[in-house]
């Protein structure tokens, strides 16, 4: 089903997002060109407020169309998404493009159990009945090493820790084998001890299902662990795009250098090489 | 004499009334002893739920421990006379993680910083304003920010205002409870840099609570590791953290993310395919 005829599962070209306000029209992001290949990870880095999240939201067509206009083309598996109506978009979100949000605590509805929300996602995209969907959910949760999935399905979101909820969200995102996963700061809200575990599971999904991942993060540690390619964003524009090794070794743009320097002030290189 | 001494502090949460014959209380701190010297920073590392913040509250005098003593300049902060306690409070300040909820959204920056000054100093209107402008400039903001409200600042700027408020009375010790954890990388570095400068200029001491090994390492002189309410390790020099063989510490070191893609460990399979 993953179109082998489209090696570029996600292609964003000339994306511009404008917002209408009382003071006229403001541009949030401009000239965004991204290509994402099957099974690859593209890291998107930048300071808070530089337009990383707006980019991901516009790919999912989640921005409010009354106030924001999206120009350009967003092609997923050969299909143009920009301008698609809500009904069609709903079929794509969760199935072809999965979204992993920053704060797992707010991403779930507090009034329904994990199982309810998990099964709802599966059933809205497939013909499976409740029993089959439950089996799929349990299997997906096994896959991200969640202990005792049958019991977990009956829990409410507040009964789980942030790290576990984030793994549940990854399981939901992965269970329908999406072509593209957009992970918006997937580990920022987590304890350091959980970060690596969550990243490992994300990578497992990628290598097993061939999903392409758009990984948004301000943490260069996350990027250096995960990404194949990196795009650096500043004030709504991509200022540099390069292979991850090249970017860390020979940053071209001033802003990239500044970001990398912000990291190296921590003087941690030596001990980490020995013990990581 | 140490500036602050924590002596055999034990604390637990939960009810133990005469109707509750079974002891349901949960021990959050057991037998903690440590000390902070003048002009130094003690970093406290631990996972979420280890009891880090509780220890911070106990030191601040917000949570009376069931056993043990907190000595600030030799005075027990819970049993000292009122006038001594007032003096201690002046010398003991705090900056929390969530900068926005640490301020009153209906106050301007000027009033936020003025509050401690009004309580402790008898300044004229002009003097007070001059002091506030000086403080703002000291933390990298300027006079134009005086009349702004919290929602007009970014997270990093607001954290600077919290720091300005904390240093306004020239305290001896500041408890920094995850003060940089919610900021992006660039801002984290800038705030840590500012904290380091302030420490040298005013001879401040910090009690730096965090789960982030990198920021703890950057700012601390001495380092402690808390696990399940117990202080498992206490280092006189922060570098000992990297040679310690304690299993908890080893696990923590393992969770540090790579500084450069060369040292990545999450995507190990492709590690060697793209070596330089």
Coordinates of C-alpha atoms in Angstrom, one line a residue:
Chain A
X1 CA 0.0 0.0 0.0
X2 CA 2.9 2.3 0.7
X3 CA 3.3 3.5 -2.9
X4 CA 6.7 2.3 -4.1
X5 CA 6.0 4.4 -7.2
X6 CA 6.4 7.5 -5.0
X7 CA 9.7 7.4 -3.3
X8 CA 8.9 10.9 -1.9
X9 CA 6.1 10.1 0.4
X10 CA 5.8 13.8 1.4
X11 CA 6.6 16.7 -0.8
X12 CA 6.0 20.2 0.4
X13 CA 6.7 22.9 -2.2
X14 CA 6.6 26.7 -1.9
X15 CA 4.5 26.6 1.3
X16 CA 3.5 30.0 2.6
X17 CA 1.2 30.6 5.5
X18 CA -0.4 34.0 6.1
X19 CA -2.5 35.2 8.9
X20 CA -5.1 37.9 8.7
X21 CA -5.3 40.1 11.7
X22 CA -6.5 43.6 12.5
X23 CA -3.2 45.0 11.5
X24 CA -3.3 43.5 8.0
X25 CA -1.7 40.3 6.7
X26 CA 1.3 38.7 8.5
X27 CA 3.4 35.9 7.0
X28 CA 4.0 33.1 9.4
X29 CA 6.1 30.8 7.2
X30 CA 7.4 31.3 3.7
X31 CA 9.2 29.3 1.0
X32 CA 9.1 26.0 2.7
X33 CA 10.3 23.2 0.5
X34 CA 10.6 19.7 2.1
X35 CA 10.9 16.3 0.7
X36 CA 10.6 13.2 2.8
X37 CA 11.6 9.8 1.5
X38 CA 10.2 6.4 2.7
X39 CA 11.9 5.3 5.9
X40 CA 13.9 8.5 6.4
X41 CA 13.8 11.0 9.2
X42 CA 13.9 14.8 8.5
X43 CA 14.7 16.9 11.5
X44 CA 13.3 20.4 11.7
X45 CA 15.1 22.6 14.2
X46 CA 14.7 26.2 15.4
X47 CA 14.0 28.4 18.3
X48 CA 10.5 28.6 19.8
X49 CA 8.3 30.8 17.7
X50 CA 10.1 30.2 14.4
X51 CA 7.2 28.5 12.7
X52 CA 8.0 24.8 13.2
X53 CA 4.6 23.9 14.5
X54 CA 2.8 26.1 11.9
X55 CA 4.5 24.1 9.2
X56 CA 3.4 20.8 10.7
X57 CA -0.1 22.1 11.2
X58 CA -0.4 23.3 7.7
X59 CA 0.7 19.9 6.4
X60 CA -2.2 18.4 8.3
X61 CA -4.5 21.2 7.3
X62 CA -5.3 21.9 10.9
X63 CA -5.0 25.6 10.8
X64 CA -8.1 27.8 11.1
X65 CA -9.0 28.6 7.5
X66 CA -11.0 31.7 8.4
X67 CA -7.9 33.5 9.5
X68 CA -5.0 31.7 7.9
X69 CA -4.4 31.0 4.3
X70 CA -2.1 28.2 3.1
X71 CA -0.4 28.7 -0.3
X72 CA 1.7 26.1 -2.1
X73 CA 1.5 22.4 -2.5
X74 CA 1.5 19.5 0.0
X75 CA 1.7 16.1 -1.7
X76 CA 1.4 12.9 0.3
X77 CA 1.8 9.7 -1.6
X78 CA 1.0 11.5 -4.9
X79 CA -2.1 13.2 -3.6
X80 CA -2.4 17.0 -3.2
X81 CA -3.6 17.9 0.3
X82 CA -3.8 21.6 0.2
X83 CA -7.4 22.7 -0.3
X84 CA -8.9 19.3 0.4
X85 CA -12.2 19.5 2.3
X86 CA -12.5 18.5 5.9
X87 CA -14.2 15.2 5.2
X88 CA -11.5 14.0 2.9
X89 CA -8.8 15.3 5.2
X90 CA -10.2 13.3 8.1
X91 CA -9.6 10.1 6.2
X92 CA -6.0 11.0 5.7
X93 CA -5.2 12.2 9.2
X94 CA -4.4 9.2 11.4
X95 CA -4.1 6.9 8.5
X96 CA -1.6 8.3 6.0
X97 CA -0.3 11.0 8.2
X98 CA 0.0 10.4 11.9
X99 CA 0.7 13.1 14.4
X100 CA 2.6 12.8 17.7
X101 CA 2.1 15.8 19.9
X102 CA 4.4 17.5 22.3
X103 CA 2.3 17.1 25.4
X104 CA 0.8 13.7 25.8
X105 CA -1.1 14.8 28.9
X106 CA -3.2 17.2 26.8
X107 CA -3.5 15.1 23.6
X108 CA -6.0 12.6 25.1
X109 CA -9.5 13.3 26.2
X110 CA -9.6 13.0 29.9
X111 CA -13.2 11.6 30.0
X112 CA -12.6 8.5 27.9
X113 CA -10.4 5.5 28.6
X114 CA -7.2 4.9 26.6
X115 CA -8.9 1.9 25.0
X116 CA -11.9 3.9 23.8
X117 CA -9.7 6.5 22.1
X118 CA -7.4 3.9 20.7
X119 CA -10.1 1.7 19.2
X120 CA -12.0 4.8 17.9
X121 CA -8.9 5.7 15.8
X122 CA -8.6 2.3 14.4
X123 CA -12.2 1.8 13.6
X124 CA -12.7 5.1 11.9
X125 CA -10.2 4.2 9.3
X126 CA -10.9 0.5 8.8
X127 CA -13.7 -2.0 8.5
X128 CA -12.6 -4.0 11.6
X129 CA -15.1 -4.7 14.4
X130 CA -14.5 -3.8 18.0
X131 CA -12.9 -7.1 18.9
X132 CA -10.5 -7.1 16.0
X133 CA -9.6 -3.4 16.7
X134 CA -8.9 -4.3 20.3
X135 CA -6.5 -7.0 19.2
X136 CA -4.7 -4.6 16.9
X137 CA -4.5 -2.1 19.8
X138 CA -3.0 -4.7 22.2
X139 CA -0.5 -5.8 19.6
X140 CA 0.5 -2.2 18.9
X141 CA 1.0 -1.5 22.6
X142 CA 3.1 -4.7 22.9
X143 CA 5.2 -3.3 20.2
X144 CA 6.2 -0.2 22.1
X145 CA 7.0 -2.4 25.3
X146 CA 4.0 -1.2 27.3
X147 CA 3.4 -3.6 30.1
X148 CA 0.0 -5.3 30.4
X149 CA -1.8 -3.7 27.5
X150 CA -5.2 -5.3 28.3
X151 CA -5.2 -3.6 31.6
X152 CA -3.9 -0.3 30.2
X153 CA -6.7 0.0 27.7
X154 CA -9.1 0.3 30.7
X155 CA -7.2 3.1 32.2
X156 CA -7.9 6.8 31.9
X157 CA -5.1 9.1 30.7
X158 CA -4.4 10.7 34.1
X159 CA -3.6 7.3 35.5
X160 CA -0.5 6.9 33.3
X161 CA 2.8 8.8 33.5
X162 CA 3.8 11.1 30.7
X163 CA 6.4 8.7 29.3
X164 CA 3.8 5.9 29.1
X165 CA 1.2 8.1 27.5
X166 CA 3.7 9.2 24.9
X167 CA 4.3 5.6 24.1
X168 CA 0.5 5.0 23.9
X169 CA 0.4 7.9 21.4
X170 CA 3.2 6.4 19.4
X171 CA 1.3 3.1 19.4
X172 CA -1.8 4.8 18.1
X173 CA 0.1 6.7 15.5
X174 CA 1.9 3.5 14.3
X175 CA -0.9 1.0 14.4
X176 CA -2.2 1.9 11.0
X177 CA 1.2 1.9 9.4
X178 CA 1.1 5.5 8.2
X179 CA 3.3 6.7 5.4
X180 CA 4.3 9.8 7.3
X181 CA 4.6 10.5 11.0
X182 CA 4.9 14.1 12.1
X183 CA 6.4 14.1 15.6
X184 CA 6.2 17.6 17.0
X185 CA 8.7 17.8 20.0
X186 CA 7.9 14.2 20.9
X187 CA 10.2 14.1 23.9
X188 CA 10.3 17.7 25.2
X189 CA 7.6 17.2 27.8
X190 CA 9.3 14.0 29.1
X191 CA 11.7 13.2 31.8
X192 CA 15.3 12.7 30.4
X193 CA 15.2 9.1 31.4
X194 CA 12.2 8.4 29.2
X195 CA 13.5 10.4 26.2
X196 CA 15.7 7.7 24.8
X197 CA 13.1 5.0 25.3
X198 CA 10.5 7.0 23.3
X199 CA 13.0 7.8 20.6
X200 CA 13.9 4.1 20.3
X201 CA 10.3 3.1 19.8
X202 CA 9.8 5.8 17.2
X203 CA 12.8 4.5 15.3
X204 CA 11.5 0.9 15.6
X205 CA 8.3 2.0 13.9
X206 CA 10.3 3.7 11.2
X207 CA 12.5 0.7 10.4
X208 CA 9.7 -1.8 10.6
X209 CA 6.9 -0.1 8.7
X210 CA 9.0 2.2 6.5
X211 CA 7.2 5.3 7.8
X212 CA 8.9 8.6 7.0
X213 CA 9.2 10.9 10.0
X214 CA 9.2 14.7 10.2
X215 CA 10.9 15.2 13.5
X216 CA 10.4 18.7 15.0
X217 CA 12.6 19.6 17.9
X218 CA 14.6 22.4 19.4
X219 CA 16.9 19.9 21.1
X220 CA 19.9 19.2 19.0
X221 CA 20.5 16.0 21.0
X222 CA 17.3 14.5 19.7
X223 CA 18.2 15.6 16.1
X224 CA 21.7 14.1 16.3
X225 CA 20.3 10.9 17.6
X226 CA 17.6 10.5 15.0
X227 CA 17.8 12.5 11.8
X228 CA 19.1 11.7 8.4
X229 CA 18.6 15.2 7.1
X230 CA 18.1 18.4 9.0
X231 CA 16.3 21.7 8.0
X232 CA 17.1 24.7 10.2
X233 CA 14.3 27.2 10.5
X234 CA 14.5 30.9 11.5
X235 CA 11.7 33.4 11.4
X236 CA 9.5 31.3 9.3
X237 CA 12.1 30.4 6.7
X238 CA 14.3 27.4 6.2
X239 CA 17.8 28.9 6.3
X240 CA 19.8 25.7 5.8
X241 CA 19.2 22.1 4.8
X242 CA 21.8 19.4 4.9
X243 CA 22.7 15.9 5.8
X244 CA 22.9 15.6 9.6
X245 CA 26.7 14.8 9.7
X246 CA 27.4 17.6 7.3
X247 CA 25.3 20.1 9.3
X248 CA 27.1 19.2 12.6
X249 CA 30.5 19.2 11.1
X250 CA 30.3 22.1 8.7
X251 CA 27.4 24.4 9.4
X252 CA 27.1 27.0 6.6
X253 CA 24.6 29.5 7.9
X254 CA 25.3 31.9 10.7
X255 CA 22.2 30.9 12.5
X256 CA 23.0 27.2 12.4
X257 CA 26.4 28.0 13.9
X258 CA 24.7 30.0 16.6
X259 CA 22.5 27.0 17.4
X260 CA 25.4 24.6 17.5
X261 CA 27.3 27.0 19.7
X262 CA 24.5 27.2 22.1
X263 CA 25.0 23.5 22.5
X264 CA 28.7 23.4 22.8
X265 CA 28.8 25.8 25.8
X266 CA 27.8 22.7 27.8
X267 CA 31.3 21.3 27.4
X268 CA 30.2 17.8 27.7
X269 CA 31.8 16.2 24.7
X270 CA 34.5 14.3 26.4
X271 CA 32.6 12.3 29.1
X272 CA 29.8 11.5 26.8
X273 CA 31.9 9.7 24.3
X274 CA 33.0 7.4 27.0
X275 CA 29.8 6.6 28.7
X276 CA 26.9 7.1 26.3
Chain B
X1 CA 30.0 27.3 58.6
X2 CA 28.0 26.3 55.6
X3 CA 25.3 28.7 54.3
X4 CA 22.7 26.0 54.4
X5 CA 22.7 22.7 56.2
X6 CA 20.1 20.0 55.7
X7 CA 20.3 17.5 58.6
X8 CA 18.7 14.1 58.5
X9 CA 15.5 15.3 56.9
X10 CA 12.7 12.8 56.6
X11 CA 9.3 13.6 55.2
X12 CA 6.3 11.7 54.0
X13 CA 2.9 12.5 52.5
X14 CA -0.4 11.0 53.2
X15 CA -2.9 10.6 56.0
X16 CA -2.4 9.0 59.4
X17 CA -5.3 9.7 61.5
X18 CA -6.8 7.7 64.4
X19 CA -9.5 6.4 62.0
X20 CA -6.8 5.3 59.6
X21 CA -5.2 2.6 61.7
X22 CA -3.0 1.4 58.8
X23 CA -0.1 3.7 58.0
X24 CA -0.8 4.8 54.4
X25 CA 1.7 7.5 54.2
X26 CA 4.3 7.5 51.5
X27 CA 7.9 8.3 52.4
X28 CA 9.2 11.0 49.9
X29 CA 12.4 11.9 51.7
X30 CA 14.4 9.7 53.9
X31 CA 17.3 10.8 56.0
X32 CA 18.7 13.5 53.7
X33 CA 21.8 15.4 54.8
X34 CA 23.6 17.9 52.7
X35 CA 25.1 21.3 52.8
X36 CA 25.6 24.3 50.5
X37 CA 28.6 26.5 50.9
X38 CA 28.5 30.3 50.3
X39 CA 29.0 31.2 46.6
X40 CA 28.6 27.6 45.3
X41 CA 25.9 25.8 43.4
X42 CA 24.6 22.4 44.4
X43 CA 22.9 20.6 41.6
X44 CA 20.3 18.0 42.5
X45 CA 19.6 15.3 39.8
X46 CA 16.8 12.8 39.9
X47 CA 13.9 11.3 37.9
X48 CA 10.4 12.7 38.1
X49 CA 8.9 11.6 41.4
X50 CA 12.2 11.2 43.2
X51 CA 11.4 13.9 45.7
X52 CA 13.5 16.7 44.3
X53 CA 10.8 19.4 44.5
X54 CA 9.8 18.3 47.9
X55 CA 13.3 18.8 49.1
X56 CA 13.3 22.2 47.5
X57 CA 10.1 23.1 49.4
X58 CA 11.4 21.8 52.6
X59 CA 14.5 24.0 52.2
X60 CA 12.4 27.1 51.4
X61 CA 10.3 26.6 54.5
X62 CA 7.2 25.8 52.6
X63 CA 6.8 22.2 53.9
X64 CA 7.8 21.4 57.4
X65 CA 9.6 18.0 57.5
X66 CA 8.6 15.4 60.0
X67 CA 12.1 14.8 61.1
X68 CA 15.4 16.7 60.8
X69 CA 16.5 20.2 60.6
X70 CA 17.2 22.9 58.0
X71 CA 19.9 25.3 59.2
X72 CA 20.3 28.5 57.3
X73 CA 23.4 30.4 58.5
X74 CA 23.1 28.3 61.7
X75 CA 19.4 29.1 62.4
X76 CA 16.8 26.4 62.2
X77 CA 14.3 27.9 59.7
X78 CA 11.3 26.3 61.3
X79 CA 11.9 27.1 64.9
X80 CA 13.7 30.4 64.8
X81 CA 12.2 33.6 66.2
X82 CA 10.0 35.6 63.9
X83 CA 12.4 38.4 63.2
X84 CA 15.1 35.9 62.3
X85 CA 12.7 34.0 60.0
X86 CA 11.9 37.3 58.3
X87 CA 15.5 37.8 57.6
X88 CA 16.0 34.3 56.4
X89 CA 13.1 34.6 54.0
X90 CA 14.7 37.6 52.5
X91 CA 17.9 35.7 51.9
X92 CA 16.2 32.7 50.5
X93 CA 14.5 33.1 47.1
X94 CA 13.1 30.8 44.5
X95 CA 12.5 30.5 40.7
X96 CA 10.2 27.8 39.5
X97 CA 9.9 26.0 36.2
X98 CA 6.6 27.5 34.9
X99 CA 7.5 31.2 34.5
X100 CA 3.9 32.2 33.6
X101 CA 2.2 30.7 36.6
X102 CA 4.8 32.2 38.9
X103 CA 3.6 35.8 38.2
X104 CA 0.2 37.5 38.6
X105 CA -1.1 38.0 35.1
X106 CA -2.8 41.3 36.1
X107 CA 0.5 42.9 37.2
X108 CA 3.0 44.7 35.0
X109 CA 6.6 43.7 35.1
X110 CA 7.3 46.7 37.2
X111 CA 4.8 45.7 39.9
X112 CA 6.0 42.1 39.8
X113 CA 9.5 43.1 40.6
X114 CA 8.4 45.8 43.1
X115 CA 6.6 43.4 45.4
X116 CA 9.6 42.1 47.4
X117 CA 11.1 45.6 47.4
X118 CA 7.9 47.0 48.9
X119 CA 7.9 44.3 51.6
X120 CA 11.5 44.7 52.7
X121 CA 13.0 48.0 51.6
X122 CA 11.8 51.5 52.4
X123 CA 12.5 53.2 49.1
X124 CA 11.1 56.3 47.6
X125 CA 9.1 56.0 44.4
X126 CA 11.9 57.3 42.3
X127 CA 14.5 55.1 44.0
X128 CA 12.3 52.0 43.6
X129 CA 11.8 52.7 39.9
X130 CA 15.5 53.2 39.4
X131 CA 16.3 49.9 41.2
X132 CA 13.7 48.0 39.1
X133 CA 15.2 49.4 35.8
X134 CA 18.6 48.4 37.0
X135 CA 17.4 44.9 37.8
X136 CA 15.7 44.6 34.4
X137 CA 18.9 45.7 32.7
X138 CA 20.9 43.3 34.8
X139 CA 18.8 40.3 33.4
X140 CA 18.9 41.5 29.8
X141 CA 15.6 43.4 29.5
X142 CA 15.2 47.2 29.4
X143 CA 13.1 50.1 30.6
X144 CA 10.5 49.7 27.8
X145 CA 9.5 46.4 29.4
X146 CA 8.4 48.0 32.6
X147 CA 4.8 48.5 31.7
X148 CA 4.3 45.2 29.9
X149 CA 2.1 42.4 31.2
X150 CA 3.2 38.7 31.5
X151 CA 1.4 37.6 28.3
X152 CA 3.4 40.1 26.3
X153 CA 6.7 38.3 27.2
X154 CA 8.1 35.0 25.8
X155 CA 8.8 32.2 28.2
X156 CA 12.5 33.1 28.3
X157 CA 11.9 36.8 29.0
X158 CA 9.4 36.0 31.7
X159 CA 11.9 33.7 33.4
X160 CA 14.3 36.7 33.4
X161 CA 11.7 38.7 35.2
X162 CA 11.3 35.9 37.7
X163 CA 15.1 35.9 38.2
X164 CA 15.1 39.8 38.5
X165 CA 12.5 39.4 41.3
X166 CA 14.5 36.7 43.0
X167 CA 17.7 38.8 43.1
X168 CA 16.0 42.1 43.9
X169 CA 16.7 41.8 47.7
X170 CA 20.2 40.5 47.1
X171 CA 19.6 37.1 48.7
X172 CA 22.2 34.6 49.7
X173 CA 20.6 31.4 48.3
X174 CA 18.2 30.9 45.4
X175 CA 16.4 27.6 44.9
X176 CA 16.1 27.0 41.1
X177 CA 13.4 24.3 40.7
X178 CA 13.6 23.2 37.0
X179 CA 14.1 26.9 36.2
X180 CA 15.4 26.3 32.6
X181 CA 13.7 23.0 31.8
X182 CA 10.8 24.4 29.8
X183 CA 12.8 26.8 27.7
X184 CA 14.2 26.0 24.3
X185 CA 17.9 25.3 23.8
X186 CA 19.0 28.8 22.9
X187 CA 17.2 30.4 25.8
X188 CA 18.4 27.7 28.2
X189 CA 22.0 28.5 27.4
X190 CA 21.4 32.2 27.8
X191 CA 19.6 31.9 31.1
X192 CA 22.3 29.5 32.5
X193 CA 24.9 32.0 31.4
X194 CA 23.0 34.8 33.2
X195 CA 22.7 32.7 36.3
X196 CA 26.4 32.1 36.3
X197 CA 27.2 35.8 35.9
X198 CA 24.9 36.7 38.8
X199 CA 26.4 34.1 40.9
X200 CA 29.8 35.6 40.5
X201 CA 28.7 39.3 40.8
X202 CA 26.6 38.8 43.9
X203 CA 28.3 35.8 45.5
X204 CA 25.1 33.9 45.3
X205 CA 24.6 30.3 46.1
X206 CA 22.2 28.1 44.2
X207 CA 20.3 24.9 44.9
X208 CA 19.7 23.8 41.3
X209 CA 17.0 21.1 41.0
X210 CA 16.7 19.4 37.6
X211 CA 16.4 16.2 35.7
X212 CA 18.6 17.5 32.9
X213 CA 22.1 16.3 33.4
X214 CA 23.6 18.8 30.9
X215 CA 22.3 21.9 32.6
X216 CA 23.1 20.6 36.0
X217 CA 26.6 19.9 34.9
X218 CA 27.0 23.4 33.3
X219 CA 26.1 25.3 36.4
X220 CA 26.9 23.2 39.5
X221 CA 30.0 23.0 41.6
X222 CA 28.8 20.0 43.6
X223 CA 26.2 17.5 42.6
X224 CA 23.8 15.2 44.3
X225 CA 21.6 12.4 43.0
X226 CA 18.2 11.7 44.5
X227 CA 16.4 8.4 43.8
X228 CA 13.2 7.4 45.5
X229 CA 13.6 9.8 48.3
X230 CA 17.2 8.8 49.1
X231 CA 20.3 10.8 48.4
X232 CA 22.2 7.9 46.7
X233 CA 25.2 9.9 45.7
X234 CA 26.7 13.3 46.7
X235 CA 29.8 14.5 44.9
X236 CA 32.2 17.2 46.0
X237 CA 33.1 17.7 42.4
X238 CA 30.7 17.3 39.6
X239 CA 33.1 15.3 37.4
X240 CA 32.8 12.4 39.8
X241 CA 29.3 11.9 38.3
X242 CA 31.0 10.6 35.1
X243 CA 33.1 8.0 36.9
X244 CA 30.6 6.8 39.4
X245 CA 29.6 3.1 39.2
X246 CA 26.3 3.5 41.0
X247 CA 23.6 1.7 39.0
X248 CA 21.2 4.8 39.2
X249 CA 23.9 7.1 37.9
X250 CA 24.9 4.7 35.2
X251 CA 21.3 4.6 34.0
X252 CA 21.2 8.4 34.0
X253 CA 24.4 8.6 32.0
X254 CA 23.0 6.2 29.5
X255 CA 20.1 8.5 28.9
X256 CA 22.2 11.5 27.8
X257 CA 21.5 12.2 24.1
X258 CA 24.4 12.4 21.7
X259 CA 26.0 15.8 21.1
X260 CA 27.0 14.8 17.6
X261 CA 25.4 12.2 15.2
X262 CA 28.7 10.4 15.3
X263 CA 27.9 9.3 18.9
X264 CA 24.3 8.4 18.3
X265 CA 23.0 5.3 20.0
X266 CA 19.3 5.2 19.1
X267 CA 19.8 4.6 15.4
X268 CA 22.8 2.3 15.8
X269 CA 22.1 0.2 12.7
X270 CA 22.8 3.0 10.3
X271 CA 25.5 4.5 12.5
X272 CA 28.4 3.2 10.4
X273 CA 26.9 3.6 6.9
X274 CA 27.3 7.4 7.0
X275 CA 30.6 7.8 8.8
X276 CA 32.8 10.6 7.8

